[in-house]
XYZ file of C-alpha atoms in Angstrom:
389
model
C -12.760 22.564 -12.477
C -9.174 23.709 -12.955
C -6.861 23.386 -10.387
C -4.579 26.901 -9.612
C -1.258 24.011 -10.240
C -2.313 23.197 -14.097
C -1.050 19.500 -15.174
C 0.883 20.554 -17.393
C 3.195 22.344 -14.770
C 6.272 20.283 -13.646
C 8.609 21.883 -11.538
C 5.997 23.172 -10.100
C 3.944 20.671 -9.044
C 7.575 18.352 -7.783
C 8.054 21.311 -6.136
C 4.065 21.663 -4.506
C 5.199 17.757 -3.011
C 8.570 17.621 -2.345
C 7.687 20.380 0.500
C 4.836 18.834 1.791
C 7.375 16.023 2.307
C 9.802 17.886 4.095
C 7.070 19.219 5.892
C 5.802 15.749 7.379
C 8.940 14.460 7.689
C 10.279 18.021 9.996
C 7.327 18.633 12.007
C 7.408 14.504 12.571
C 10.484 15.435 14.203
C 10.169 18.389 16.040
C 7.190 16.418 17.404
C 4.205 19.044 15.979
C 2.077 16.425 15.334
C 3.076 13.720 18.700
C 2.498 11.223 17.943
C 1.449 10.813 14.779
C 3.544 9.871 11.682
C 4.800 12.733 9.416
C 3.428 11.513 6.071
C -0.198 10.941 7.243
C 0.031 14.735 7.363
C 1.384 14.781 3.713
C -1.292 12.954 2.669
C -3.745 15.134 4.970
C -2.360 18.031 3.021
C -1.657 16.967 -0.039
C -5.838 15.887 -0.221
C -6.140 19.161 1.221
C -4.108 20.936 -1.757
C -6.763 19.351 -4.069
C -9.833 19.720 -2.581
C -9.692 23.083 -2.939
C -8.754 23.072 -6.826
C -4.526 23.798 -5.613
C -3.233 21.553 -7.357
C -4.799 18.511 -10.009
C -6.400 15.171 -8.257
C -4.655 13.000 -8.535
C -8.062 10.215 -9.193
C -9.634 12.155 -12.311
C -9.131 9.987 -15.061
C -9.543 12.801 -17.173
C -7.248 14.630 -16.381
C -3.150 13.555 -17.601
C -0.693 14.568 -14.931
C 2.550 13.436 -16.288
C 4.430 14.149 -12.636
C 2.212 12.196 -11.085
C 1.745 9.826 -14.133
C 5.659 9.273 -13.260
C 5.813 9.069 -9.667
C 2.965 6.326 -10.102
C 4.778 4.088 -12.656
C 8.612 4.794 -11.945
C 9.281 5.936 -8.134
C 7.447 2.623 -7.272
C 8.957 -0.124 -8.757
C 12.359 2.031 -8.273
C 11.573 1.989 -4.404
C 10.578 -2.003 -3.975
C 14.972 -3.583 -4.863
C 15.742 -0.202 -2.408
C 13.564 -1.167 0.120
C 15.273 -5.046 -0.309
C 18.983 -4.990 -0.167
C 19.116 -6.441 3.150
C 16.606 -9.122 2.549
C 16.712 -12.784 3.688
C 15.514 -15.521 1.929
C 15.181 -18.031 4.948
C 13.938 -15.037 7.702
C 11.803 -14.140 4.636
C 9.705 -17.110 5.081
C 10.400 -18.071 8.585
C 8.997 -13.987 9.818
C 5.888 -13.357 7.223
C 3.755 -16.201 8.591
C 2.620 -13.673 10.676
C 1.699 -11.669 8.140
C -0.066 -14.432 6.170
C -2.255 -15.393 8.742
C -3.782 -12.038 10.027
C -3.854 -10.867 6.085
C -6.070 -13.990 5.379
C -7.815 -12.765 8.730
C -8.624 -9.116 6.833
C -9.617 -10.688 4.362
C -12.424 -13.590 5.927
C -13.320 -9.978 7.261
C -13.647 -8.309 3.551
C -16.763 -11.187 2.993
C -18.003 -11.381 6.467
C -18.053 -6.964 6.302
C -19.452 -7.299 2.891
C -22.174 -10.072 3.860
C -23.595 -7.575 6.862
C -23.418 -4.731 4.772
C -25.190 -6.558 2.014
C -28.271 -7.738 4.359
C -27.776 -3.479 6.122
C -28.336 -1.455 3.240
C -30.906 -1.712 0.601
C -29.011 -0.530 -2.547
C -31.899 -2.997 -5.066
C -31.301 -5.318 -6.822
C -27.192 -5.729 -8.253
C -26.467 -5.417 -4.267
C -25.260 -8.338 -4.606
C -22.616 -7.367 -7.504
C -21.992 -4.569 -5.445
C -21.212 -6.789 -2.578
C -18.775 -9.110 -5.522
C -16.767 -6.223 -6.746
C -16.155 -5.395 -3.945
C -15.267 -7.852 -2.018
C -12.663 -8.210 -4.930
C -11.229 -4.788 -5.038
C -10.856 -5.312 -1.022
C -8.796 -7.962 -1.152
C -7.631 -7.572 -4.234
C -6.800 -4.479 -6.378
C -8.246 -2.583 -9.637
C -8.184 -5.737 -11.152
C -9.863 -7.748 -9.581
C -12.467 -5.032 -9.991
C -12.743 -5.233 -13.026
C -12.517 -8.957 -12.934
C -15.224 -9.568 -11.274
C -17.269 -6.279 -12.825
C -17.187 -8.291 -15.926
C -17.873 -11.343 -14.536
C -20.870 -10.007 -12.081
C -21.964 -8.543 -15.527
C -22.121 -4.842 -13.442
C -19.912 -3.571 -15.583
C -22.586 -2.092 -17.310
C -25.090 -1.223 -14.891
C -25.993 2.587 -13.419
C -24.221 1.778 -10.792
C -20.491 1.400 -10.989
C -19.245 4.924 -12.001
C -20.633 5.377 -7.997
C -18.953 1.877 -6.947
C -15.212 2.903 -8.825
C -15.825 6.736 -7.323
C -16.165 5.324 -3.952
C -13.582 2.577 -4.649
C -11.103 5.291 -5.387
C -11.757 7.747 -2.249
C -12.470 6.053 0.775
C -9.946 3.641 0.601
C -7.404 6.031 0.842
C -9.077 7.394 3.863
C -8.979 4.055 5.411
C -5.316 4.088 4.463
C -4.734 7.687 6.630
C -6.590 6.019 9.269
C -4.405 2.708 9.514
C -1.275 4.894 9.612
C -2.883 6.363 12.720
C -4.094 2.840 13.938
C -0.099 1.983 16.089
C -0.320 5.487 18.165
C -4.215 5.935 19.096
C -3.825 5.444 23.194
C -7.012 3.940 23.716
C -5.796 0.977 21.319
C -2.057 0.364 22.036
C -2.560 -0.488 26.070
C -4.590 -3.660 25.217
C -1.773 -4.646 22.268
C 1.704 -5.462 22.365
C 4.322 -3.762 20.922
C 5.737 -4.464 17.188
C 10.034 -5.803 17.494
C 12.601 -6.798 16.174
C 14.969 -9.875 16.657
C 17.946 -8.093 17.756
C 21.180 -7.709 15.023
C 23.350 -10.589 15.954
C 27.124 -10.001 16.207
C 28.259 -11.671 12.786
C 25.584 -8.827 11.389
C 26.282 -6.257 13.407
C 29.768 -6.484 11.726
C 28.709 -6.664 8.342
C 26.184 -3.999 8.855
C 29.758 -1.728 10.598
C 31.541 -2.224 7.136
C 28.647 -0.469 5.277
C 29.534 2.284 2.639
C 28.751 5.831 3.918
C 26.268 7.825 1.801
C 28.003 9.709 -0.436
C 27.865 9.846 -4.640
C 29.632 6.931 -4.601
C 26.730 4.677 -2.765
C 24.290 6.342 -3.928
C 24.655 5.455 -7.209
C 25.915 1.431 -7.036
C 22.386 1.880 -4.989
C 20.127 3.331 -7.812
C 21.646 1.617 -10.537
C 20.956 -1.477 -8.799
C 17.487 -0.606 -8.439
C 17.557 0.240 -11.719
C 19.128 -3.027 -13.220
C 16.120 -4.443 -11.817
C 13.449 -2.958 -12.283
C 14.327 -3.763 -15.611
C 14.429 -6.656 -15.734
C 10.877 -7.511 -13.660
C 9.910 -4.997 -16.514
C 11.588 -7.589 -18.901
C 10.676 -10.896 -17.399
C 6.659 -10.065 -16.383
C 4.963 -9.996 -19.357
C 7.183 -13.391 -20.373
C 5.302 -15.451 -16.689
C 1.836 -13.215 -17.472
C 2.147 -14.778 -21.836
C 3.298 -18.693 -20.074
C 0.181 -18.413 -17.355
C -2.395 -17.192 -19.179
C -3.236 -13.909 -17.159
C -3.921 -10.605 -16.568
C -2.868 -10.183 -13.273
C 0.367 -7.272 -12.932
C 2.828 -9.188 -10.728
C 4.960 -7.022 -11.830
C 5.687 -6.075 -8.060
C 6.254 -9.229 -7.712
C 8.617 -10.717 -10.128
C 10.506 -6.477 -8.681
C 10.538 -8.495 -5.385
C 11.621 -12.160 -6.270
C 14.631 -10.705 -8.311
C 15.530 -8.733 -5.719
C 15.396 -11.481 -2.800
C 17.482 -13.463 -5.388
C 20.529 -11.668 -5.312
C 20.064 -9.965 -2.118
C 20.693 -13.684 -0.814
C 23.754 -14.685 -3.353
C 25.852 -11.486 -3.182
C 24.128 -10.304 0.631
C 27.852 -8.996 0.839
C 27.955 -6.474 -1.791
C 24.258 -5.306 -1.557
C 23.705 -5.425 2.485
C 28.153 -2.029 2.162
C 24.777 -0.203 0.442
C 21.307 -0.956 3.143
C 20.948 1.466 4.641
C 21.599 4.056 1.816
C 19.452 2.264 -0.440
C 16.351 1.849 2.195
C 17.052 5.423 2.834
C 16.253 6.547 -1.473
C 13.499 4.202 -0.759
C 11.917 5.666 2.143
C 11.734 9.491 -0.056
C 9.981 7.660 -3.441
C 7.530 6.228 -1.395
C 6.774 9.782 0.716
C 6.910 11.180 -2.983
C 4.445 8.790 -3.719
C 2.227 8.734 -0.495
C 2.044 12.857 -1.320
C 0.553 11.714 -4.617
C -1.510 9.546 -3.312
C -3.227 12.533 -0.713
C -3.388 14.200 -3.966
C -6.141 11.351 -5.050
C -8.336 11.428 -2.119
C -10.614 14.332 -1.722
C -13.072 14.648 0.711
C -15.720 15.929 -1.538
C -15.659 13.884 -4.608
C -16.934 10.285 -1.682
C -18.980 12.363 -0.438
C -20.968 12.820 -3.609
C -20.393 9.669 -4.459
C -23.603 7.935 -3.355
C -24.511 7.553 -0.014
C -25.816 3.741 0.171
C -21.713 2.779 -1.923
C -20.235 4.971 0.710
C -22.174 3.741 3.340
C -21.490 -0.246 2.012
C -18.345 0.065 1.879
C -17.631 1.565 5.422
C -19.305 -1.260 7.078
C -17.033 -3.622 4.803
C -14.437 -2.267 6.359
C -15.352 -1.351 10.011
C -16.591 -4.517 10.215
C -13.087 -6.081 8.655
C -11.170 -3.974 10.810
C -12.916 -4.573 13.711
C -12.654 -8.181 13.354
C -9.023 -7.376 13.334
C -8.905 -5.826 16.181
C -10.023 -8.692 18.111
C -8.356 -11.748 16.139
C -4.749 -9.676 17.160
C -5.976 -9.135 21.090
C -6.555 -13.447 20.821
C -3.583 -14.410 18.312
C -1.533 -11.787 20.902
C -0.285 -10.017 17.194
C 0.930 -6.061 17.600
C -1.652 -3.096 15.890
C 1.233 -2.394 13.186
C 1.079 -5.768 12.209
C -2.778 -5.452 12.219
C -2.565 -2.231 10.381
C -0.086 -3.716 7.619
C -1.680 -6.539 6.948
C -5.265 -4.540 6.217
C -3.269 -2.360 4.341
C -2.682 -5.405 2.288
C -6.355 -6.246 1.272
C -6.944 -2.667 0.659
C -4.460 -1.027 -0.727
C -1.986 -3.872 -1.917
C 1.419 -4.159 -1.952
C 1.652 -0.995 -3.380
C 0.324 0.982 -0.187
C 1.338 -1.934 2.453
C 4.839 -1.523 2.028
C 5.539 2.073 2.770
C 3.215 1.564 5.595
C 5.372 -0.793 7.354
C 8.709 1.159 6.447
C 6.955 4.349 7.946
C 6.588 2.141 10.986
C 10.236 0.699 10.398
C 9.400 -2.686 10.199
C 12.362 -3.088 8.013
C 11.324 -7.138 7.798
C 7.444 -6.516 7.359
C 8.707 -5.862 4.020
C 8.837 -8.122 2.100
C 5.606 -10.542 4.037
C 3.860 -7.456 2.921
C 4.659 -7.311 -0.896
C 3.875 -11.001 -0.675
C 0.109 -10.878 0.910
C -0.173 -8.058 -1.690
C 0.515 -10.091 -4.574
C -1.547 -12.873 -2.719
C -4.792 -10.869 -3.118
C -4.551 -10.353 -6.746
C -4.680 -14.605 -6.668
C -7.681 -15.462 -4.451
C -9.607 -11.609 -4.976
C -12.094 -12.071 -8.177
C -12.173 -15.723 -7.044
C -14.142 -14.909 -3.917
C -15.869 -12.129 -4.844
C -17.974 -13.098 -7.236
C -18.530 -16.478 -5.283
C -19.437 -14.657 -2.732
C -21.935 -12.488 -5.360
C -23.229 -15.458 -6.794
C -24.226 -16.755 -3.521
C -25.620 -13.812 -2.296
C -28.181 -13.610 -5.688
């Protein structure tokens, strides 16, 4: 069914996306939604508009929407460096340890959840393949889904399209839920608040020198981000050819380049840090609005009850285990949410979540643990799949 706003109505789509972001931000400022983050409202609003065919769905692979393509291809590679102008490498290595721990516990939760789902949900002879591809994609990403499906001989299965549909749609709803987790009163009283170390006097003096958000600082910030992104896209194919890998490491390469630049030229980049961060957050909010347009509730319900139940049980078990581990090791709900998001959504969604939660020091670790999923996702998925067979 065609949407009211056609895929070729570029400026109308831009207007809807930007208005949905503005509505979320303004509503959050005015406390219209209580403790719910404005970006969650933006995602839900775009999801409803896609469900009722007001805007084209962002998850329809047969539908070409140039505005969505532009946002997916260009905003995230620009947003990542903009968010990391003040990335201190020593602090990142020191402070990412906690997120890596909870991320790996989350990956373990996905494996345990998929194994339990395998025995509870009766899918049939190919149940072990479904378990394998879900582990691969929920620990890694779409690349891992395809790789595991090929290895397990699942790509020609009648269940393949349904499994992809559930993976594409259901995970978006789980990510929306994760955005709300740190603000659920029932959970908040059992977990510590997330805190970051206060600025040192030296850092306060450096930040005081920051250039205001005028035309000059905006131009410099975007120029630096564009150069970093360009270098990332140029270097990535060389690295992939050298290591003979198909894993999408572009975001990782961009992250490493901007982190290196932030440590070599800290005084230059720190001047524009707040301006760059605001621009990067804006890009991420627009990106998440498109993510909302990809989450159509009706498509999830029609995808297949068994596969949907399989995915639901898997992520619920992972989340419960993360809460248990988080309580034992005194993790905050924000850290648990970001780690779980890095598991199921990868760095492209974990980074916006960390930024939305104002976890500036967790942004680079969120990228790193998300990339780690690309490395281990297929291995875990294929190994468990064959074991269950």
